Amino acid sequence: MANIVPDSFKTNLLKGVFNFDTSGNGGNAFKCALYTSISGYSTSSTVFSTSNQVGSVGTNYTAGGNALTNNGVSIASNIAFIDFADLTFSSVTLTAAGAAIYKTTGGGNELVLVLDFGGNKTATNGDFIIQFPTNDSSNAIIRIGDA
């Protein structure tokens, strides 16, 4: 499986449902949840799901995931992009195969992206870190443009 950009994100982005602004102009808040399997997600998925989410009992993982820090909207080389700061799940014992990024403000828990880790990743009584790509027009996690 590969990363999934839901069709609902694409259309809702154009409808103004998502706001990635970080300058105090009403930008949305986002979270990232971890999953033992992302097989329940597809391009037709619309919202965050608890199915296959990493369990919270004995793992120190918080159901629903952790809040993301949005690095803001930028543009370079005809590409608009946003990215998130690397995310740490501290002192956890878990195995995850993927993650879902979703909007937590305004109701609805709308999906942004589903990430496929390419196999199981494990942390044992340590930090589980999602390292997002460089925040630029060639690498950021979300890019829109015609370069």
mmCIF file with all atom_site columns, C-alpha atoms in Angstrom:
data_model
loop_
_atom_site.group_PDB
_atom_site.id
_atom_site.type_symbol
_atom_site.label_atom_id
_atom_site.label_alt_id
_atom_site.label_comp_id
_atom_site.label_asym_id
_atom_site.label_entity_id
_atom_site.label_seq_id
_atom_site.pdbx_PDB_ins_code
_atom_site.Cartn_x
_atom_site.Cartn_y
_atom_site.Cartn_z
_atom_site.occupancy
_atom_site.B_iso_or_equiv
_atom_site.pdbx_formal_charge
_atom_site.auth_seq_id
_atom_site.auth_comp_id
_atom_site.auth_asym_id
_atom_site.auth_atom_id
_atom_site.pdbx_PDB_model_num
ATOM 1   C CA . MET A 1 1   ? 0.000   0.000  0.000   1.00 0.00 ? 1   MET A CA 1
ATOM 2   C CA . ALA A 1 2   ? 1.125   3.608  -0.487  1.00 0.00 ? 2   ALA A CA 1
ATOM 3   C CA . ASN A 1 3   ? 0.295   6.929  1.113   1.00 0.00 ? 3   ASN A CA 1
ATOM 4   C CA . ILE A 1 4   ? -3.311  7.973  0.518   1.00 0.00 ? 4   ILE A CA 1
ATOM 5   C CA . VAL A 1 5   ? -4.602  11.459 -0.284  1.00 0.00 ? 5   VAL A CA 1
ATOM 6   C CA . PRO A 1 6   ? -8.375  11.090 0.149   1.00 0.00 ? 6   PRO A CA 1
ATOM 7   C CA . ASP A 1 7   ? -10.596 12.498 -2.595  1.00 0.00 ? 7   ASP A CA 1
ATOM 8   C CA . SER A 1 8   ? -12.576 14.279 0.126   1.00 0.00 ? 8   SER A CA 1
ATOM 9   C CA . PHE A 1 9   ? -9.447  16.214 1.146   1.00 0.00 ? 9   PHE A CA 1
ATOM 10  C CA . LYS A 1 10  ? -8.897  17.374 -2.428  1.00 0.00 ? 10  LYS A CA 1
ATOM 11  C CA . THR A 1 11  ? -12.469 18.603 -2.874  1.00 0.00 ? 11  THR A CA 1
ATOM 12  C CA . ASN A 1 12  ? -12.807 20.006 0.653   1.00 0.00 ? 12  ASN A CA 1
ATOM 13  C CA . LEU A 1 13  ? -9.552  21.927 0.231   1.00 0.00 ? 13  LEU A CA 1
ATOM 14  C CA . LEU A 1 14  ? -11.095 23.726 -2.748  1.00 0.00 ? 14  LEU A CA 1
ATOM 15  C CA . LYS A 1 15  ? -14.321 24.298 -0.788  1.00 0.00 ? 15  LYS A CA 1
ATOM 16  C CA . GLY A 1 16  ? -12.424 26.000 2.029   1.00 0.00 ? 16  GLY A CA 1
ATOM 17  C CA . VAL A 1 17  ? -13.023 23.281 4.631   1.00 0.00 ? 17  VAL A CA 1
ATOM 18  C CA . PHE A 1 18  ? -9.305  23.157 5.482   1.00 0.00 ? 18  PHE A CA 1
ATOM 19  C CA . ASN A 1 19  ? -7.320  26.172 6.674   1.00 0.00 ? 19  ASN A CA 1
ATOM 20  C CA . PHE A 1 20  ? -3.583  25.670 7.158   1.00 0.00 ? 20  PHE A CA 1
ATOM 21  C CA . ASP A 1 21  ? -2.916  29.304 8.103   1.00 0.00 ? 21  ASP A CA 1
ATOM 22  C CA . THR A 1 22  ? -0.851  29.667 11.282  1.00 0.00 ? 22  THR A CA 1
ATOM 23  C CA . SER A 1 23  ? -0.856  33.464 11.553  1.00 0.00 ? 23  SER A CA 1
ATOM 24  C CA . GLY A 1 24  ? -3.849  33.657 13.909  1.00 0.00 ? 24  GLY A CA 1
ATOM 25  C CA . ASN A 1 25  ? -6.408  33.927 11.138  1.00 0.00 ? 25  ASN A CA 1
ATOM 26  C CA . GLY A 1 26  ? -8.494  30.942 12.155  1.00 0.00 ? 26  GLY A CA 1
ATOM 27  C CA . GLY A 1 27  ? -6.257  28.133 10.970  1.00 0.00 ? 27  GLY A CA 1
ATOM 28  C CA . ASN A 1 28  ? -7.365  24.600 11.835  1.00 0.00 ? 28  ASN A CA 1
ATOM 29  C CA . ALA A 1 29  ? -5.745  22.252 14.349  1.00 0.00 ? 29  ALA A CA 1
ATOM 30  C CA . PHE A 1 30  ? -4.560  18.835 13.198  1.00 0.00 ? 30  PHE A CA 1
ATOM 31  C CA . LYS A 1 31  ? -3.669  15.522 14.850  1.00 0.00 ? 31  LYS A CA 1
ATOM 32  C CA . CYS A 1 32  ? -1.824  12.412 13.790  1.00 0.00 ? 32  CYS A CA 1
ATOM 33  C CA . ALA A 1 33  ? -3.016  8.975  14.926  1.00 0.00 ? 33  ALA A CA 1
ATOM 34  C CA . LEU A 1 34  ? -1.043  5.716  14.652  1.00 0.00 ? 34  LEU A CA 1
ATOM 35  C CA . TYR A 1 35  ? -2.376  2.447  13.199  1.00 0.00 ? 35  TYR A CA 1
ATOM 36  C CA . THR A 1 36  ? -1.428  -1.216 13.294  1.00 0.00 ? 36  THR A CA 1
ATOM 37  C CA . SER A 1 37  ? -2.882  -1.453 9.768   1.00 0.00 ? 37  SER A CA 1
ATOM 38  C CA . ILE A 1 38  ? -4.102  1.210  7.337   1.00 0.00 ? 38  ILE A CA 1
ATOM 39  C CA . SER A 1 39  ? -6.001  -1.307 5.206   1.00 0.00 ? 39  SER A CA 1
ATOM 40  C CA . GLY A 1 40  ? -9.330  0.251  6.280   1.00 0.00 ? 40  GLY A CA 1
ATOM 41  C CA . TYR A 1 41  ? -8.449  3.525  4.566   1.00 0.00 ? 41  TYR A CA 1
ATOM 42  C CA . SER A 1 42  ? -8.805  4.292  0.846   1.00 0.00 ? 42  SER A CA 1
ATOM 43  C CA . THR A 1 43  ? -9.138  7.315  -1.444  1.00 0.00 ? 43  THR A CA 1
ATOM 44  C CA . SER A 1 44  ? -12.877 7.254  -0.673  1.00 0.00 ? 44  SER A CA 1
ATOM 45  C CA . SER A 1 45  ? -12.284 7.589  3.109   1.00 0.00 ? 45  SER A CA 1
ATOM 46  C CA . THR A 1 46  ? -13.496 10.900 4.519   1.00 0.00 ? 46  THR A CA 1
ATOM 47  C CA . VAL A 1 47  ? -12.889 10.975 8.278   1.00 0.00 ? 47  VAL A CA 1
ATOM 48  C CA . PHE A 1 48  ? -10.578 9.772  11.030  1.00 0.00 ? 48  PHE A CA 1
ATOM 49  C CA . SER A 1 49  ? -11.354 6.211  12.112  1.00 0.00 ? 49  SER A CA 1
ATOM 50  C CA . THR A 1 50  ? -10.555 4.351  15.313  1.00 0.00 ? 50  THR A CA 1
ATOM 51  C CA . SER A 1 51  ? -10.447 0.979  13.488  1.00 0.00 ? 51  SER A CA 1
ATOM 52  C CA . ASN A 1 52  ? -6.959  -0.560 13.675  1.00 0.00 ? 52  ASN A CA 1
ATOM 53  C CA . GLN A 1 53  ? -5.655  2.365  15.744  1.00 0.00 ? 53  GLN A CA 1
ATOM 54  C CA . VAL A 1 54  ? -2.793  1.471  18.080  1.00 0.00 ? 54  VAL A CA 1
ATOM 55  C CA . GLY A 1 55  ? -4.218  0.501  21.461  1.00 0.00 ? 55  GLY A CA 1
ATOM 56  C CA . SER A 1 56  ? -3.815  2.769  24.447  1.00 0.00 ? 56  SER A CA 1
ATOM 57  C CA . VAL A 1 57  ? -3.680  0.074  27.162  1.00 0.00 ? 57  VAL A CA 1
ATOM 58  C CA . GLY A 1 58  ? -0.096  -0.593 28.270  1.00 0.00 ? 58  GLY A CA 1
ATOM 59  C CA . THR A 1 59  ? 1.422   1.425  25.427  1.00 0.00 ? 59  THR A CA 1
ATOM 60  C CA . ASN A 1 60  ? 1.377   5.011  26.769  1.00 0.00 ? 60  ASN A CA 1
ATOM 61  C CA . TYR A 1 61  ? -0.232  5.956  23.440  1.00 0.00 ? 61  TYR A CA 1
ATOM 62  C CA . THR A 1 62  ? -3.151  8.389  23.641  1.00 0.00 ? 62  THR A CA 1
ATOM 63  C CA . ALA A 1 63  ? -6.184  7.340  21.591  1.00 0.00 ? 63  ALA A CA 1
ATOM 64  C CA . GLY A 1 64  ? -6.722  9.809  18.756  1.00 0.00 ? 64  GLY A CA 1
ATOM 65  C CA . GLY A 1 65  ? -3.021  10.547 18.469  1.00 0.00 ? 65  GLY A CA 1
ATOM 66  C CA . ASN A 1 66  ? -0.978  13.675 19.119  1.00 0.00 ? 66  ASN A CA 1
ATOM 67  C CA . ALA A 1 67  ? -1.438  17.271 18.028  1.00 0.00 ? 67  ALA A CA 1
ATOM 68  C CA . LEU A 1 68  ? 0.631   18.406 15.065  1.00 0.00 ? 68  LEU A CA 1
ATOM 69  C CA . THR A 1 69  ? 2.506   21.679 14.783  1.00 0.00 ? 69  THR A CA 1
ATOM 70  C CA . ASN A 1 70  ? 1.758   23.196 11.403  1.00 0.00 ? 70  ASN A CA 1
ATOM 71  C CA . ASN A 1 71  ? 4.772   24.914 9.837   1.00 0.00 ? 71  ASN A CA 1
ATOM 72  C CA . GLY A 1 72  ? 2.497   27.216 7.825   1.00 0.00 ? 72  GLY A CA 1
ATOM 73  C CA . VAL A 1 73  ? 1.804   27.856 4.169   1.00 0.00 ? 73  VAL A CA 1
ATOM 74  C CA . SER A 1 74  ? 4.646   28.846 1.837   1.00 0.00 ? 74  SER A CA 1
ATOM 75  C CA . ILE A 1 75  ? 5.276   29.138 -1.878  1.00 0.00 ? 75  ILE A CA 1
ATOM 76  C CA . ALA A 1 76  ? 8.413   28.685 -3.968  1.00 0.00 ? 76  ALA A CA 1
ATOM 77  C CA . SER A 1 77  ? 9.023   27.750 -7.599  1.00 0.00 ? 77  SER A CA 1
ATOM 78  C CA . ASN A 1 78  ? 5.261   27.883 -8.372  1.00 0.00 ? 78  ASN A CA 1
ATOM 79  C CA . ILE A 1 79  ? 4.579   25.278 -5.666  1.00 0.00 ? 79  ILE A CA 1
ATOM 80  C CA . ALA A 1 80  ? 2.443   26.047 -2.610  1.00 0.00 ? 80  ALA A CA 1
ATOM 81  C CA . PHE A 1 81  ? 3.266   23.795 0.306   1.00 0.00 ? 81  PHE A CA 1
ATOM 82  C CA . ILE A 1 82  ? 2.659   23.079 3.966   1.00 0.00 ? 82  ILE A CA 1
ATOM 83  C CA . ASP A 1 83  ? 4.404   20.749 6.316   1.00 0.00 ? 83  ASP A CA 1
ATOM 84  C CA . PHE A 1 84  ? 4.296   19.741 9.943   1.00 0.00 ? 84  PHE A CA 1
ATOM 85  C CA . ALA A 1 85  ? 7.040   19.667 12.563  1.00 0.00 ? 85  ALA A CA 1
ATOM 86  C CA . ASP A 1 86  ? 8.368   16.206 13.380  1.00 0.00 ? 86  ASP A CA 1
ATOM 87  C CA . LEU A 1 87  ? 6.055   14.467 15.839  1.00 0.00 ? 87  LEU A CA 1
ATOM 88  C CA . THR A 1 88  ? 7.190   12.516 18.892  1.00 0.00 ? 88  THR A CA 1
ATOM 89  C CA . PHE A 1 89  ? 5.096   9.991  20.783  1.00 0.00 ? 89  PHE A CA 1
ATOM 90  C CA . SER A 1 90  ? 7.109   9.915  24.023  1.00 0.00 ? 90  SER A CA 1
ATOM 91  C CA . SER A 1 91  ? 7.935   6.869  26.138  1.00 0.00 ? 91  SER A CA 1
ATOM 92  C CA . VAL A 1 92  ? 5.706   4.455  24.229  1.00 0.00 ? 92  VAL A CA 1
ATOM 93  C CA . THR A 1 93  ? 5.761   0.737  23.607  1.00 0.00 ? 93  THR A CA 1
ATOM 94  C CA . LEU A 1 94  ? 3.989   0.119  20.324  1.00 0.00 ? 94  LEU A CA 1
ATOM 95  C CA . THR A 1 95  ? 4.143   -1.081 16.753  1.00 0.00 ? 95  THR A CA 1
ATOM 96  C CA . ALA A 1 96  ? 2.615   0.980  13.954  1.00 0.00 ? 96  ALA A CA 1
ATOM 97  C CA . ALA A 1 97  ? 2.282   0.380  10.211  1.00 0.00 ? 97  ALA A CA 1
ATOM 98  C CA . GLY A 1 98  ? 0.926   3.817  9.349   1.00 0.00 ? 98  GLY A CA 1
ATOM 99  C CA . ALA A 1 99  ? -0.702  7.029  10.481  1.00 0.00 ? 99  ALA A CA 1
ATOM 100 C CA . ALA A 1 100 ? -3.602  9.331  9.659   1.00 0.00 ? 100 ALA A CA 1
ATOM 101 C CA . ILE A 1 101 ? -3.497  13.112 9.717   1.00 0.00 ? 101 ILE A CA 1
ATOM 102 C CA . TYR A 1 102 ? -6.864  14.704 10.342  1.00 0.00 ? 102 TYR A CA 1
ATOM 103 C CA . LYS A 1 103 ? -8.441  18.064 11.194  1.00 0.00 ? 103 LYS A CA 1
ATOM 104 C CA . THR A 1 104 ? -9.673  18.375 14.774  1.00 0.00 ? 104 THR A CA 1
ATOM 105 C CA . THR A 1 105 ? -11.335 21.800 14.718  1.00 0.00 ? 105 THR A CA 1
ATOM 106 C CA . GLY A 1 106 ? -14.730 22.658 13.290  1.00 0.00 ? 106 GLY A CA 1
ATOM 107 C CA . GLY A 1 107 ? -16.154 19.179 13.883  1.00 0.00 ? 107 GLY A CA 1
ATOM 108 C CA . GLY A 1 108 ? -16.065 16.251 11.529  1.00 0.00 ? 108 GLY A CA 1
ATOM 109 C CA . ASN A 1 109 ? -12.481 14.983 11.987  1.00 0.00 ? 109 ASN A CA 1
ATOM 110 C CA . GLU A 1 110 ? -11.904 15.244 8.218   1.00 0.00 ? 110 GLU A CA 1
ATOM 111 C CA . LEU A 1 111 ? -8.969  13.266 6.821   1.00 0.00 ? 111 LEU A CA 1
ATOM 112 C CA . VAL A 1 112 ? -5.986  15.019 5.294   1.00 0.00 ? 112 VAL A CA 1
ATOM 113 C CA . LEU A 1 113 ? -3.546  12.169 4.591   1.00 0.00 ? 113 LEU A CA 1
ATOM 114 C CA . VAL A 1 114 ? -2.965  8.534  5.412   1.00 0.00 ? 114 VAL A CA 1
ATOM 115 C CA . LEU A 1 115 ? 0.698   7.601  5.701   1.00 0.00 ? 115 LEU A CA 1
ATOM 116 C CA . ASP A 1 116 ? 2.037   4.137  4.939   1.00 0.00 ? 116 ASP A CA 1
ATOM 117 C CA . PHE A 1 117 ? 5.257   3.436  6.846   1.00 0.00 ? 117 PHE A CA 1
ATOM 118 C CA . GLY A 1 118 ? 6.179   0.636  4.411   1.00 0.00 ? 118 GLY A CA 1
ATOM 119 C CA . GLY A 1 119 ? 6.133   -1.967 7.177   1.00 0.00 ? 119 GLY A CA 1
ATOM 120 C CA . ASN A 1 120 ? 5.856   -2.156 10.919  1.00 0.00 ? 120 ASN A CA 1
ATOM 121 C CA . LYS A 1 121 ? 7.849   0.348  12.971  1.00 0.00 ? 121 LYS A CA 1
ATOM 122 C CA . THR A 1 122 ? 8.357   -0.290 16.684  1.00 0.00 ? 122 THR A CA 1
ATOM 123 C CA . ALA A 1 123 ? 9.292   1.611  19.820  1.00 0.00 ? 123 ALA A CA 1
ATOM 124 C CA . THR A 1 124 ? 9.879   -0.191 23.101  1.00 0.00 ? 124 THR A CA 1
ATOM 125 C CA . ASN A 1 125 ? 9.711   2.063  26.148  1.00 0.00 ? 125 ASN A CA 1
ATOM 126 C CA . GLY A 1 126 ? 11.094  4.891  24.032  1.00 0.00 ? 126 GLY A CA 1
ATOM 127 C CA . ASP A 1 127 ? 10.162  7.612  21.593  1.00 0.00 ? 127 ASP A CA 1
ATOM 128 C CA . PHE A 1 128 ? 8.291   6.901  18.357  1.00 0.00 ? 128 PHE A CA 1
ATOM 129 C CA . ILE A 1 129 ? 9.099   9.756  15.979  1.00 0.00 ? 129 ILE A CA 1
ATOM 130 C CA . ILE A 1 130 ? 7.411   10.625 12.708  1.00 0.00 ? 130 ILE A CA 1
ATOM 131 C CA . GLN A 1 131 ? 9.969   12.585 10.769  1.00 0.00 ? 131 GLN A CA 1
ATOM 132 C CA . PHE A 1 132 ? 8.276   14.737 8.153   1.00 0.00 ? 132 PHE A CA 1
ATOM 133 C CA . PRO A 1 133 ? 10.157  15.685 4.991   1.00 0.00 ? 133 PRO A CA 1
ATOM 134 C CA . THR A 1 134 ? 11.952  19.001 4.537   1.00 0.00 ? 134 THR A CA 1
ATOM 135 C CA . ASN A 1 135 ? 9.525   21.932 4.442   1.00 0.00 ? 135 ASN A CA 1
ATOM 136 C CA . ASP A 1 136 ? 10.203  23.116 0.886   1.00 0.00 ? 136 ASP A CA 1
ATOM 137 C CA . SER A 1 137 ? 8.619   23.060 -2.565  1.00 0.00 ? 137 SER A CA 1
ATOM 138 C CA . SER A 1 138 ? 10.300  19.778 -3.517  1.00 0.00 ? 138 SER A CA 1
ATOM 139 C CA . ASN A 1 139 ? 9.718   17.742 -0.370  1.00 0.00 ? 139 ASN A CA 1
ATOM 140 C CA . ALA A 1 140 ? 6.955   19.067 1.931   1.00 0.00 ? 140 ALA A CA 1
ATOM 141 C CA . ILE A 1 141 ? 4.250   16.573 2.898   1.00 0.00 ? 141 ILE A CA 1
ATOM 142 C CA . ILE A 1 142 ? 1.540   18.546 1.039   1.00 0.00 ? 142 ILE A CA 1
ATOM 143 C CA . ARG A 1 143 ? 2.415   20.353 -2.208  1.00 0.00 ? 143 ARG A CA 1
ATOM 144 C CA . ILE A 1 144 ? 0.234   21.902 -4.886  1.00 0.00 ? 144 ILE A CA 1
ATOM 145 C CA . GLY A 1 145 ? 1.620   23.363 -8.072  1.00 0.00 ? 145 GLY A CA 1
ATOM 146 C CA . ASP A 1 146 ? 2.713   23.054 -11.655 1.00 0.00 ? 146 ASP A CA 1
ATOM 147 C CA . ALA A 1 147 ? 6.495   23.152 -11.611 1.00 0.00 ? 147 ALA A CA 1
#
